[in-house]
Amino acid sequence: MFFLHKMKQKKRTAVIILAASLLLGMAASEAMISSFAYANPYDPTTGKINYPPYETFTVTSPQNTTHHINQVTFTLTTQTQFNINTNTPTQTPTQTATQTSTQTTTPRALEENTWKNKTLLPKTLTGGKAVTVNNKIYVFHKEATYMYNPQTDNWTQKTTMPTPRIDYAIAAIDNKVYVISGQKYWFIPATTIVNSEPSTVNEVYDAKADTWETKQALPKARRNIDANVANGKIYLISGEATEVYDPTTDSWTNKTKIPYWPAGYVSSAINDKIYIIAEGGRSVHIYDANNDSWSNGSPIPKELINLDVGAISMGIGATTGKYAPKRIYVIGGYIVHGLANYEAISQNWVYDPESDSWGTATDMPTARGHLAVAVVEDKLFAIGGGLTSFVLPGQATDTVEVYTPLGYGTMPPTLQVHSPINNQTYMTGNVTLKYTLNKPATTTYNLNGQQNQPLTGNTTLTNLTPGTHNLTIHATDNHNNTATSTVNFTITTPTTQTNNNPNRQTNTHWITTVAILVAAGVLSAALLKKKRGKGI
């Protein structure tokens, strides 16, 4: 550095500051490298860095579910393994854990198996169809469309279907209602049939926008058929074909047709199976949408149906298992005594798909047939219909009655914890708590056996210390049914690298060498410039 004493004061000061800055940069680089954390430090005996190995975890999920009515507690356990791959595998240890979910039911609700009156329809209707969209009921008729809000118990008129018809099929998917087929005209006047021509029309109603749109027509005109939803598609079943409409592609396909002609049937779907109740309950046919196959179910026993002749124009609805056990209810209908002589009935039959058995429930207060039925939160709404013959004018009703099913209020919440994952290891002290419930419930959690804390939604568990943690979430619904889910997880933090790592030292030497070369280059450039000017 002989040349520094020959520089002017300002030049000399600038060079010293530059050199000092470079030396400080090198020191900072060395400090940053030496403080870098390794979860698995360098092993001097092998001369290698031990990266995290493959780790095998076990996750649990419910299995072997059993239906319960009275006070019951049960535990569901399943194990599933998966691998988490990190950089270089060195070993494959196996860790096993069990996530436990407990559900408790309460005694039956006092209001179960009862009927109540609700606000009347704005006008008398028979032959209408009803579906549920976002917990609101939409009733469609050739003359009007109405929306019913169960929370406020009131009706609102909506836009009527563009193509007036009766005996159509109806189904709801993704907030849209599909009204398919039917016949365009009815009996005008009295008992004279003007036109009963079947239709291929497929019109979709947007419940949010209150608008109608025409979709791909049914391949063949049909009437007096039902529509059911399974696997996100709409199934129309007649004696000639099983036709399936896909709303995503606006197209139709054919599936295996029913082996027997389902005369005067009603139908409903549970767990992607469609149950055809035909001939007034005297035959039951079951279509499995998952494997495109048909099977037979048990008919309504003669001692339960108590009719010399079959019933027609019955109402039907299915509970989902959310608030009441999964059942199919077949309600009301007509006994045909002769032309234009139909007797309305009030029977309420109950079908259990799991046991393939029938029972009876409290009869509907107002005997009627050709009624619309909709299910909201596992309660069945019987809407409109005909008091005597649906042929003669002036016999329709505006009655609305709601049925609370058998076992209502006994179903525990379904609680699923998505995070933390059972037996998972996290490299941070802040972990997301994420869960879902199938119905409203008061929810709490406790960590490591501490006091329960209220839980109103997904949150983050913060400042978790290294080690194993136990998280338990409790949910209690409005009927005091409970569900509990417990997960175990681990928090770990990186360890600081303190041993002499030759790889790290080699990197440090390279950085120091580069820094010195850069400093020398800067000083040389300054000297060369000075010589070309006035000299040093």
Coordinates of C-alpha atoms in Angstrom, one line a residue:
M1 CA 0.0 0.0 0.0
F2 CA 3.0 2.3 -0.6
F3 CA 1.0 4.5 -2.9
L4 CA -1.4 5.8 -0.2
H5 CA 1.0 8.3 1.3
K6 CA 1.4 9.9 -2.2
M7 CA -2.4 10.4 -2.6
K8 CA -4.1 13.6 -1.8
Q9 CA -6.1 13.6 1.4
K10 CA -9.5 13.3 -0.3
K11 CA -8.4 10.5 -2.5
R12 CA -6.7 8.7 0.3
T13 CA -9.9 8.9 2.5
A14 CA -12.1 7.6 -0.3
V15 CA -9.8 4.6 -0.9
I16 CA -9.7 3.7 2.8
I17 CA -13.5 3.9 3.1
L18 CA -14.0 1.7 0.1
A19 CA -11.5 -0.9 1.4
A20 CA -13.2 -0.9 4.8
S21 CA -16.6 -1.4 3.2
L22 CA -15.4 -4.4 1.3
L23 CA -13.9 -5.9 4.5
L24 CA -17.1 -5.4 6.4
G25 CA -19.0 -7.1 3.5
M26 CA -16.8 -10.1 3.8
A27 CA -17.2 -10.3 7.5
A28 CA -21.0 -10.1 7.2
S29 CA -20.9 -12.9 4.6
E30 CA -18.9 -15.0 6.9
A31 CA -21.2 -14.4 9.8
M32 CA -24.3 -15.2 7.7
I33 CA -22.8 -18.5 6.5
S34 CA -21.6 -19.5 10.0
S35 CA -25.1 -18.9 11.5
F36 CA -27.0 -20.8 8.8
A37 CA -29.2 -23.5 10.4
Y38 CA -29.2 -27.1 9.4
A39 CA -31.9 -29.5 10.6
N40 CA -29.4 -32.4 10.1
P41 CA -25.8 -31.1 10.6
Y42 CA -22.7 -32.1 8.9
D43 CA -21.3 -35.5 9.9
P44 CA -17.5 -35.3 10.2
T45 CA -17.1 -39.1 10.3
T46 CA -18.7 -39.6 6.9
G47 CA -17.8 -36.2 5.4
K48 CA -21.5 -35.7 4.3
I49 CA -24.5 -33.6 5.2
N50 CA -27.4 -35.7 6.5
Y51 CA -30.5 -34.6 4.7
P52 CA -34.0 -35.5 6.1
P53 CA -35.0 -39.0 5.2
Y54 CA -38.3 -40.3 3.8
E55 CA -40.8 -40.3 6.5
T56 CA -43.9 -42.4 6.7
F57 CA -47.0 -41.1 8.5
T58 CA -50.4 -42.6 9.3
V59 CA -53.7 -40.6 9.0
T60 CA -57.0 -41.8 10.3
S61 CA -60.6 -41.3 8.9
P62 CA -64.0 -42.7 9.9
Q63 CA -65.1 -46.2 8.9
N64 CA -67.8 -48.7 9.8
T65 CA -70.5 -46.2 10.5
T66 CA -73.6 -47.4 12.4
H67 CA -76.9 -45.7 12.6
H68 CA -78.1 -44.8 16.1
I69 CA -81.3 -43.5 17.6
N70 CA -80.9 -43.2 21.4
Q71 CA -77.9 -42.1 23.5
V72 CA -74.8 -43.8 22.0
T73 CA -71.1 -43.0 21.9
F74 CA -68.9 -44.7 19.2
T75 CA -65.3 -44.4 18.0
L76 CA -64.3 -44.7 14.3
T77 CA -60.7 -45.4 13.3
T78 CA -59.0 -46.1 10.0
Q79 CA -55.3 -45.9 9.1
T80 CA -53.8 -44.7 5.8
Q81 CA -50.1 -44.3 5.0
F82 CA -48.4 -41.8 2.7
N83 CA -44.8 -40.7 2.1
I84 CA -43.2 -37.3 2.3
N85 CA -40.1 -37.1 0.0
T86 CA -37.2 -34.7 0.9
N87 CA -33.9 -34.3 -0.9
T88 CA -31.8 -37.4 -0.4
P89 CA -33.3 -40.5 1.3
T90 CA -31.1 -42.2 3.9
Q91 CA -33.6 -44.3 5.8
T92 CA -37.4 -45.1 5.9
P93 CA -38.7 -45.2 9.5
T94 CA -42.4 -45.9 10.0
Q95 CA -44.5 -43.9 12.5
T96 CA -48.0 -44.9 13.3
A97 CA -50.7 -42.7 14.9
T98 CA -54.5 -42.9 15.4
Q99 CA -56.9 -40.0 15.1
T100 CA -60.0 -40.6 17.1
S101 CA -63.4 -39.2 16.3
T102 CA -66.2 -39.6 18.8
Q103 CA -69.9 -38.8 18.2
T104 CA -72.7 -38.8 20.8
T105 CA -76.4 -38.7 20.1
T106 CA -79.2 -37.5 22.4
P107 CA -82.7 -39.0 23.0
R108 CA -85.3 -38.3 20.3
A109 CA -86.6 -34.8 19.9
L110 CA -90.1 -34.2 21.3
E111 CA -91.3 -32.8 17.9
E112 CA -90.3 -35.8 15.9
N113 CA -93.0 -37.7 13.8
T114 CA -95.3 -34.7 13.9
W115 CA -97.0 -32.3 11.4
K116 CA -97.5 -28.5 11.5
N117 CA -99.4 -26.1 9.3
K118 CA -97.5 -23.4 7.4
T119 CA -98.5 -20.3 5.4
L120 CA -100.8 -21.3 2.6
L121 CA -99.8 -21.2 -1.1
P122 CA -100.7 -17.9 -2.8
K123 CA -103.1 -19.9 -4.9
T124 CA -104.5 -23.4 -5.0
L125 CA -102.3 -25.8 -7.0
T126 CA -102.4 -29.4 -8.0
G127 CA -99.9 -31.2 -10.1
G128 CA -97.0 -28.8 -9.2
K129 CA -93.5 -30.0 -8.6
A130 CA -91.1 -28.7 -5.9
V131 CA -87.3 -28.7 -5.3
T132 CA -85.0 -27.1 -2.7
V133 CA -82.3 -24.6 -3.7
N134 CA -80.2 -23.1 -0.9
N135 CA -82.7 -24.1 1.8
K136 CA -85.5 -22.4 -0.1
I137 CA -88.4 -24.2 -1.8
Y138 CA -89.3 -23.5 -5.4
V139 CA -92.7 -24.7 -6.6
F140 CA -93.2 -24.9 -10.4
H141 CA -96.7 -25.1 -12.0
K142 CA -97.8 -24.5 -15.6
E143 CA -99.5 -21.3 -14.4
A144 CA -97.0 -19.9 -11.8
T145 CA -93.7 -20.3 -10.0
Y146 CA -93.3 -19.5 -6.3
M147 CA -90.4 -19.5 -3.8
Y148 CA -91.0 -20.4 -0.1
N149 CA -88.6 -19.3 2.6
P150 CA -88.9 -21.7 5.6
Q151 CA -87.2 -19.2 7.9
T152 CA -89.7 -16.4 7.4
D153 CA -92.7 -18.7 6.4
N154 CA -93.6 -16.6 3.4
W155 CA -94.1 -17.0 -0.3
T156 CA -92.7 -14.9 -3.2
Q157 CA -93.8 -15.2 -6.8
K158 CA -91.2 -15.8 -9.5
T159 CA -91.0 -16.0 -13.3
T160 CA -93.3 -18.7 -14.8
M161 CA -91.8 -21.4 -17.0
P162 CA -91.7 -20.4 -20.7
T163 CA -93.4 -23.6 -21.9
P164 CA -96.5 -24.4 -19.8
R165 CA -96.9 -28.1 -19.2
I166 CA -97.8 -30.7 -16.6
D167 CA -96.4 -34.2 -15.7
Y168 CA -92.8 -33.0 -16.2
A169 CA -89.6 -34.1 -14.5
I170 CA -87.7 -31.7 -12.3
A171 CA -84.3 -31.7 -10.6
A172 CA -81.9 -29.1 -9.1
I173 CA -78.1 -28.9 -9.5
D174 CA -75.8 -26.0 -8.6
N175 CA -78.6 -23.4 -7.9
K176 CA -80.3 -24.2 -11.1
V177 CA -83.6 -26.1 -11.7
Y178 CA -84.1 -28.3 -14.8
V179 CA -87.7 -28.8 -15.9
I180 CA -87.8 -31.5 -18.5
S181 CA -90.4 -33.2 -20.7
G182 CA -94.1 -33.3 -19.7
Q183 CA -97.2 -32.7 -21.7
K184 CA -98.2 -29.2 -23.0
Y185 CA -101.9 -29.2 -22.2
W186 CA -104.3 -30.7 -19.7
F187 CA -108.0 -31.4 -19.3
I188 CA -110.0 -28.5 -20.8
P189 CA -112.8 -28.3 -20.0
A190 CA -113.6 -30.7 -17.1
T191 CA -112.9 -34.3 -18.4
T192 CA -112.3 -33.6 -22.1
I193 CA -108.7 -34.1 -23.1
V194 CA -107.8 -31.4 -25.6
N195 CA -104.1 -32.4 -26.1
S196 CA -101.8 -34.7 -24.1
E197 CA -98.9 -34.7 -26.5
P198 CA -95.6 -35.5 -24.7
S199 CA -92.8 -33.0 -24.8
T200 CA -89.0 -33.0 -25.3
V201 CA -88.5 -29.5 -23.8
N202 CA -85.6 -29.0 -21.4
E203 CA -85.7 -25.6 -19.7
V204 CA -83.4 -24.5 -16.9
Y205 CA -84.4 -21.9 -14.2
D206 CA -81.6 -19.8 -12.6
A207 CA -82.8 -19.4 -9.0
K208 CA -80.4 -16.5 -8.3
A209 CA -81.2 -14.5 -11.4
D210 CA -84.9 -15.6 -11.7
T211 CA -84.5 -16.3 -15.4
W212 CA -85.1 -19.2 -17.8
E213 CA -82.9 -20.7 -20.5
T214 CA -83.5 -23.4 -23.0
K215 CA -81.1 -26.4 -23.0
Q216 CA -80.6 -29.5 -25.1
A217 CA -83.9 -31.2 -25.7
L218 CA -84.7 -34.7 -24.4
P219 CA -83.9 -37.1 -27.3
K220 CA -87.5 -38.5 -27.2
A221 CA -90.7 -36.9 -26.0
R222 CA -91.9 -38.2 -22.6
R223 CA -94.3 -37.5 -19.8
N224 CA -95.2 -38.8 -16.4
I225 CA -91.6 -39.5 -15.4
D226 CA -89.3 -38.3 -12.6
A227 CA -85.9 -36.9 -12.5
N228 CA -83.2 -37.6 -9.8
V229 CA -79.7 -36.4 -9.3
A230 CA -76.8 -38.8 -8.8
N231 CA -73.1 -38.2 -9.3
G232 CA -73.8 -34.6 -10.5
K233 CA -76.0 -35.7 -13.4
I234 CA -79.8 -35.9 -13.9
Y235 CA -81.4 -39.3 -14.5
L236 CA -84.8 -39.7 -16.2
I237 CA -86.3 -43.1 -15.9
S238 CA -89.1 -44.5 -18.0
G239 CA -90.2 -48.0 -19.1
E240 CA -88.3 -47.5 -22.4
A241 CA -85.0 -46.0 -21.3
T242 CA -82.8 -44.5 -18.6
E243 CA -81.6 -41.2 -20.0
V244 CA -78.9 -39.1 -18.3
Y245 CA -78.4 -35.4 -18.8
D246 CA -75.0 -33.8 -18.0
P247 CA -75.4 -30.1 -17.2
T248 CA -71.7 -29.5 -17.7
T249 CA -71.7 -30.6 -21.3
D250 CA -75.4 -30.0 -22.1
S251 CA -75.7 -33.5 -23.5
W252 CA -77.7 -36.7 -23.1
T253 CA -76.5 -40.4 -22.8
N254 CA -78.4 -43.7 -22.3
K255 CA -77.9 -46.1 -19.5
T256 CA -79.3 -49.5 -18.6
K257 CA -83.1 -49.4 -18.7
I258 CA -85.3 -50.6 -15.9
P259 CA -86.2 -54.4 -16.3
Y260 CA -89.9 -53.7 -15.5
W261 CA -92.2 -51.0 -16.6
P262 CA -92.7 -48.7 -13.6
A263 CA -96.4 -48.0 -13.7
G264 CA -97.4 -44.8 -11.9
Y265 CA -94.2 -44.5 -10.0
V266 CA -92.6 -42.0 -7.7
S267 CA -88.9 -41.9 -6.9
S268 CA -86.1 -40.4 -4.8
A269 CA -82.3 -40.8 -4.5
I270 CA -80.0 -41.5 -1.6
N271 CA -76.3 -42.1 -1.9
D272 CA -76.3 -42.1 -5.7
K273 CA -79.0 -44.8 -5.7
I274 CA -82.4 -44.1 -7.2
Y275 CA -85.4 -45.8 -5.6
I276 CA -88.4 -46.4 -7.9
I277 CA -91.6 -46.9 -5.9
A278 CA -94.1 -48.2 -8.4
E279 CA -97.6 -49.6 -8.6
G280 CA -98.7 -47.8 -5.4
G281 CA -95.8 -49.3 -3.4
R282 CA -96.3 -52.9 -4.7
S283 CA -92.9 -52.9 -6.4
V284 CA -89.6 -51.3 -5.6
H285 CA -86.7 -51.0 -8.1
I286 CA -83.3 -49.7 -7.3
Y287 CA -80.9 -48.2 -9.8
D288 CA -77.2 -47.8 -8.8
A289 CA -75.7 -44.9 -10.7
N290 CA -72.2 -45.9 -9.7
N291 CA -72.3 -49.2 -11.6
D292 CA -75.3 -48.8 -13.9
S293 CA -77.2 -51.7 -12.5
W294 CA -80.7 -52.5 -11.3
S295 CA -81.9 -54.5 -8.3
N296 CA -85.2 -55.1 -6.6
G297 CA -86.2 -53.8 -3.1
S298 CA -89.0 -54.9 -0.7
P299 CA -92.5 -53.6 -1.6
I300 CA -94.7 -52.0 1.0
P301 CA -96.2 -55.0 3.0
K302 CA -99.9 -55.5 2.5
E303 CA -100.6 -55.2 6.2
L304 CA -99.1 -51.6 6.1
I305 CA -100.6 -50.4 2.9
N306 CA -104.2 -51.5 3.9
L307 CA -105.6 -50.8 0.4
D308 CA -107.6 -53.1 -1.9
V309 CA -106.3 -51.2 -4.9
G310 CA -103.0 -49.4 -5.5
A311 CA -102.5 -45.7 -5.0
I312 CA -101.3 -43.2 -7.6
S313 CA -100.0 -39.7 -7.5
M314 CA -98.2 -40.1 -4.2
G315 CA -95.7 -37.6 -2.8
I316 CA -92.2 -38.6 -2.0
G317 CA -89.1 -37.2 -0.2
A318 CA -85.9 -38.4 1.3
T319 CA -84.0 -37.3 4.4
T320 CA -80.2 -36.9 4.2
G321 CA -78.9 -38.0 7.6
K322 CA -77.9 -34.5 8.6
Y323 CA -80.7 -34.1 11.2
A324 CA -82.7 -37.3 10.8
P325 CA -81.7 -40.8 9.7
K326 CA -81.7 -41.5 6.0
R327 CA -85.2 -42.6 5.0
I328 CA -87.6 -42.3 2.1
Y329 CA -91.1 -41.1 2.9
V330 CA -94.0 -41.9 0.6
I331 CA -97.0 -39.6 1.4
G332 CA -100.6 -39.4 0.4
G333 CA -102.0 -40.1 -3.1
Y334 CA -105.3 -41.2 -4.6
I335 CA -107.2 -44.5 -4.6
V336 CA -108.9 -44.8 -8.0
H337 CA -112.5 -46.0 -7.7
G338 CA -113.4 -45.1 -11.3
L339 CA -113.2 -42.4 -13.9
A340 CA -113.1 -39.0 -12.3
N341 CA -113.6 -40.7 -8.9
Y342 CA -110.4 -40.5 -7.0
E343 CA -110.2 -40.7 -3.2
A344 CA -107.4 -38.8 -1.6
I345 CA -105.5 -40.6 1.2
S346 CA -103.1 -39.4 4.0
Q347 CA -100.9 -42.4 4.7
N348 CA -97.2 -41.9 5.5
W349 CA -95.0 -44.8 4.7
V350 CA -91.3 -45.0 5.6
Y351 CA -88.6 -46.9 3.8
D352 CA -85.2 -47.7 5.3
P353 CA -82.7 -48.2 2.4
E354 CA -80.1 -49.8 4.7
S355 CA -82.3 -52.6 6.0
D356 CA -84.6 -52.6 2.9
S357 CA -87.7 -52.5 5.2
W358 CA -90.9 -50.5 5.5
G359 CA -92.7 -48.9 8.4
T360 CA -95.4 -46.3 9.0
A361 CA -95.3 -42.8 10.4
T362 CA -97.9 -40.2 11.5
D363 CA -100.4 -39.6 8.7
M364 CA -100.5 -36.3 6.9
P365 CA -103.3 -34.2 8.4
T366 CA -104.8 -33.2 5.0
A367 CA -105.5 -36.2 2.7
R368 CA -104.5 -35.3 -0.8
G369 CA -102.8 -36.6 -3.9
H370 CA -100.8 -35.1 -6.8
L371 CA -99.0 -33.0 -4.2
A372 CA -95.5 -31.4 -4.3
V373 CA -93.0 -32.5 -1.7
A374 CA -89.7 -30.7 -0.8
V375 CA -87.1 -31.4 1.9
V376 CA -85.3 -28.7 3.8
E377 CA -82.9 -29.6 6.5
D378 CA -84.5 -33.0 6.7
K379 CA -88.0 -31.7 7.2
L380 CA -90.6 -32.6 4.6
F381 CA -93.0 -30.0 3.2
A382 CA -96.2 -31.2 1.6
I383 CA -97.5 -28.5 -0.7
G384 CA -100.8 -28.2 -2.5
G385 CA -102.4 -31.1 -4.3
G386 CA -105.9 -32.3 -4.9
L387 CA -108.4 -33.1 -2.2
T388 CA -110.5 -35.5 -4.3
S389 CA -110.1 -36.0 -8.0
F390 CA -107.4 -34.1 -9.8
V391 CA -109.5 -34.2 -12.9
L392 CA -112.5 -32.2 -11.8
P393 CA -111.8 -28.4 -11.5
G394 CA -112.1 -26.6 -8.1
Q395 CA -110.7 -29.6 -6.1
A396 CA -107.1 -28.3 -5.6
T397 CA -105.8 -27.1 -2.3
D398 CA -103.4 -24.4 -1.1
T399 CA -102.5 -26.3 2.1
V400 CA -98.9 -26.4 3.2
E401 CA -97.9 -28.8 6.0
V402 CA -94.4 -29.7 7.3
Y403 CA -93.5 -33.1 8.7
T404 CA -90.6 -33.6 11.3
P405 CA -89.4 -37.1 10.6
L406 CA -88.7 -40.0 12.9
G407 CA -85.4 -39.7 14.8
Y408 CA -85.2 -36.0 14.0
G409 CA -82.6 -34.2 16.1
T410 CA -80.6 -37.4 17.0
M411 CA -77.9 -37.2 14.4
P412 CA -74.5 -36.1 15.7
P413 CA -72.5 -33.4 13.8
T414 CA -70.0 -34.6 11.2
L415 CA -66.7 -33.0 12.3
Q416 CA -63.6 -33.2 10.1
V417 CA -60.2 -31.7 11.0
H418 CA -58.1 -30.8 7.9
S419 CA -55.2 -29.1 9.7
P420 CA -53.1 -29.9 11.7
I421 CA -52.7 -33.3 10.1
N422 CA -52.5 -36.1 12.5
N423 CA -48.9 -37.2 13.3
Q424 CA -47.5 -34.5 11.0
T425 CA -44.3 -32.6 11.9
Y426 CA -44.2 -28.8 11.3
M427 CA -41.1 -26.7 11.0
T428 CA -42.9 -23.6 12.4
G429 CA -44.5 -22.6 15.6
N430 CA -47.6 -21.2 13.8
V431 CA -49.9 -23.9 12.5
T432 CA -53.3 -23.5 10.8
L433 CA -56.4 -24.9 12.5
K434 CA -58.9 -25.8 9.8
Y435 CA -62.0 -27.9 10.2
T436 CA -65.5 -28.4 8.7
L437 CA -68.9 -29.2 10.1
N438 CA -72.0 -30.4 8.3
K439 CA -74.4 -28.3 10.3
P440 CA -74.3 -25.4 12.8
A441 CA -72.7 -26.3 16.1
T442 CA -71.0 -24.6 19.1
T443 CA -67.3 -25.5 18.8
T444 CA -64.4 -25.4 21.2
Y445 CA -60.9 -26.6 21.3
N446 CA -58.2 -27.4 23.8
L447 CA -54.5 -27.7 23.3
N448 CA -52.5 -30.2 25.4
G449 CA -55.3 -30.6 27.9
Q450 CA -55.6 -27.0 28.8
Q451 CA -58.9 -25.1 29.2
N452 CA -61.3 -25.2 26.3
Q453 CA -61.3 -22.1 24.1
P454 CA -64.2 -21.0 21.9
L455 CA -63.8 -21.7 18.1
T456 CA -65.9 -19.7 15.6
G457 CA -64.0 -20.7 12.5
N458 CA -60.6 -21.5 11.0
T459 CA -57.8 -19.9 12.9
T460 CA -54.0 -20.2 13.5
L461 CA -52.3 -21.8 16.5
T462 CA -49.4 -19.4 17.3
N463 CA -46.2 -19.5 19.4
L464 CA -46.2 -23.3 19.6
T465 CA -43.1 -24.7 21.4
P466 CA -41.0 -27.5 20.0
G467 CA -42.3 -31.0 20.9
T468 CA -45.5 -33.1 20.6
H469 CA -48.9 -31.4 20.9
N470 CA -52.4 -32.8 21.4
L471 CA -55.4 -30.9 19.9
T472 CA -59.0 -31.8 20.6
I473 CA -62.0 -30.1 19.0
H474 CA -65.5 -30.5 20.4
A475 CA -68.8 -29.6 18.5
T476 CA -72.3 -29.6 20.0
D477 CA -75.3 -29.0 17.8
N478 CA -78.6 -27.4 18.7
H479 CA -80.0 -30.8 19.9
N480 CA -77.0 -31.4 22.2
N481 CA -75.5 -34.1 19.9
T482 CA -71.8 -33.9 20.1
A483 CA -68.7 -34.8 18.0
T484 CA -65.1 -34.8 19.1
S485 CA -61.9 -35.2 17.1
T486 CA -58.4 -35.4 18.4
V487 CA -55.1 -35.1 16.5
N488 CA -51.5 -35.2 17.5
F489 CA -48.7 -33.3 15.8
T490 CA -45.1 -32.2 16.4
I491 CA -43.3 -28.9 16.3
T492 CA -39.6 -28.9 15.5
T493 CA -37.1 -26.1 14.9
P494 CA -33.8 -26.2 13.0
T495 CA -30.6 -26.6 15.0
T496 CA -27.7 -24.2 14.5
Q497 CA -24.6 -25.4 12.6
T498 CA -21.6 -25.1 15.0
N499 CA -19.2 -27.8 13.8
N500 CA -16.4 -27.2 11.2
N501 CA -18.0 -27.9 7.9
P502 CA -15.4 -28.1 5.1
N503 CA -18.1 -27.4 2.5
R504 CA -19.0 -24.1 4.3
Q505 CA -15.3 -23.2 4.8
T506 CA -14.6 -23.7 1.1
N507 CA -17.6 -21.4 0.2
T508 CA -16.2 -18.8 2.7
H509 CA -12.7 -18.9 1.1
W510 CA -14.2 -18.3 -2.3
I511 CA -16.2 -15.3 -1.1
T512 CA -13.1 -13.8 0.6
T513 CA -10.9 -14.3 -2.5
V514 CA -13.5 -12.7 -4.8
A515 CA -13.9 -9.7 -2.4
I516 CA -10.1 -9.1 -2.4
L517 CA -9.9 -9.3 -6.1
V518 CA -12.8 -6.8 -6.5
A519 CA -11.0 -4.4 -4.0
A520 CA -7.8 -4.7 -5.9
G521 CA -9.5 -4.0 -9.2
V522 CA -11.2 -0.9 -7.9
L523 CA -7.9 0.5 -6.5
S524 CA -6.0 -0.3 -9.7
A525 CA -8.7 1.5 -11.8
A526 CA -8.4 4.5 -9.5
L527 CA -4.6 4.6 -9.9
L528 CA -4.7 4.2 -13.7
K529 CA -7.1 7.0 -14.0
K530 CA -4.9 9.2 -11.8
K531 CA -1.8 8.5 -13.9
R532 CA -3.7 9.5 -17.1
G533 CA -4.6 12.8 -15.4
K534 CA -2.4 14.8 -13.2
G535 CA -0.6 11.8 -11.7
I536 CA -0.6 10.6 -8.1

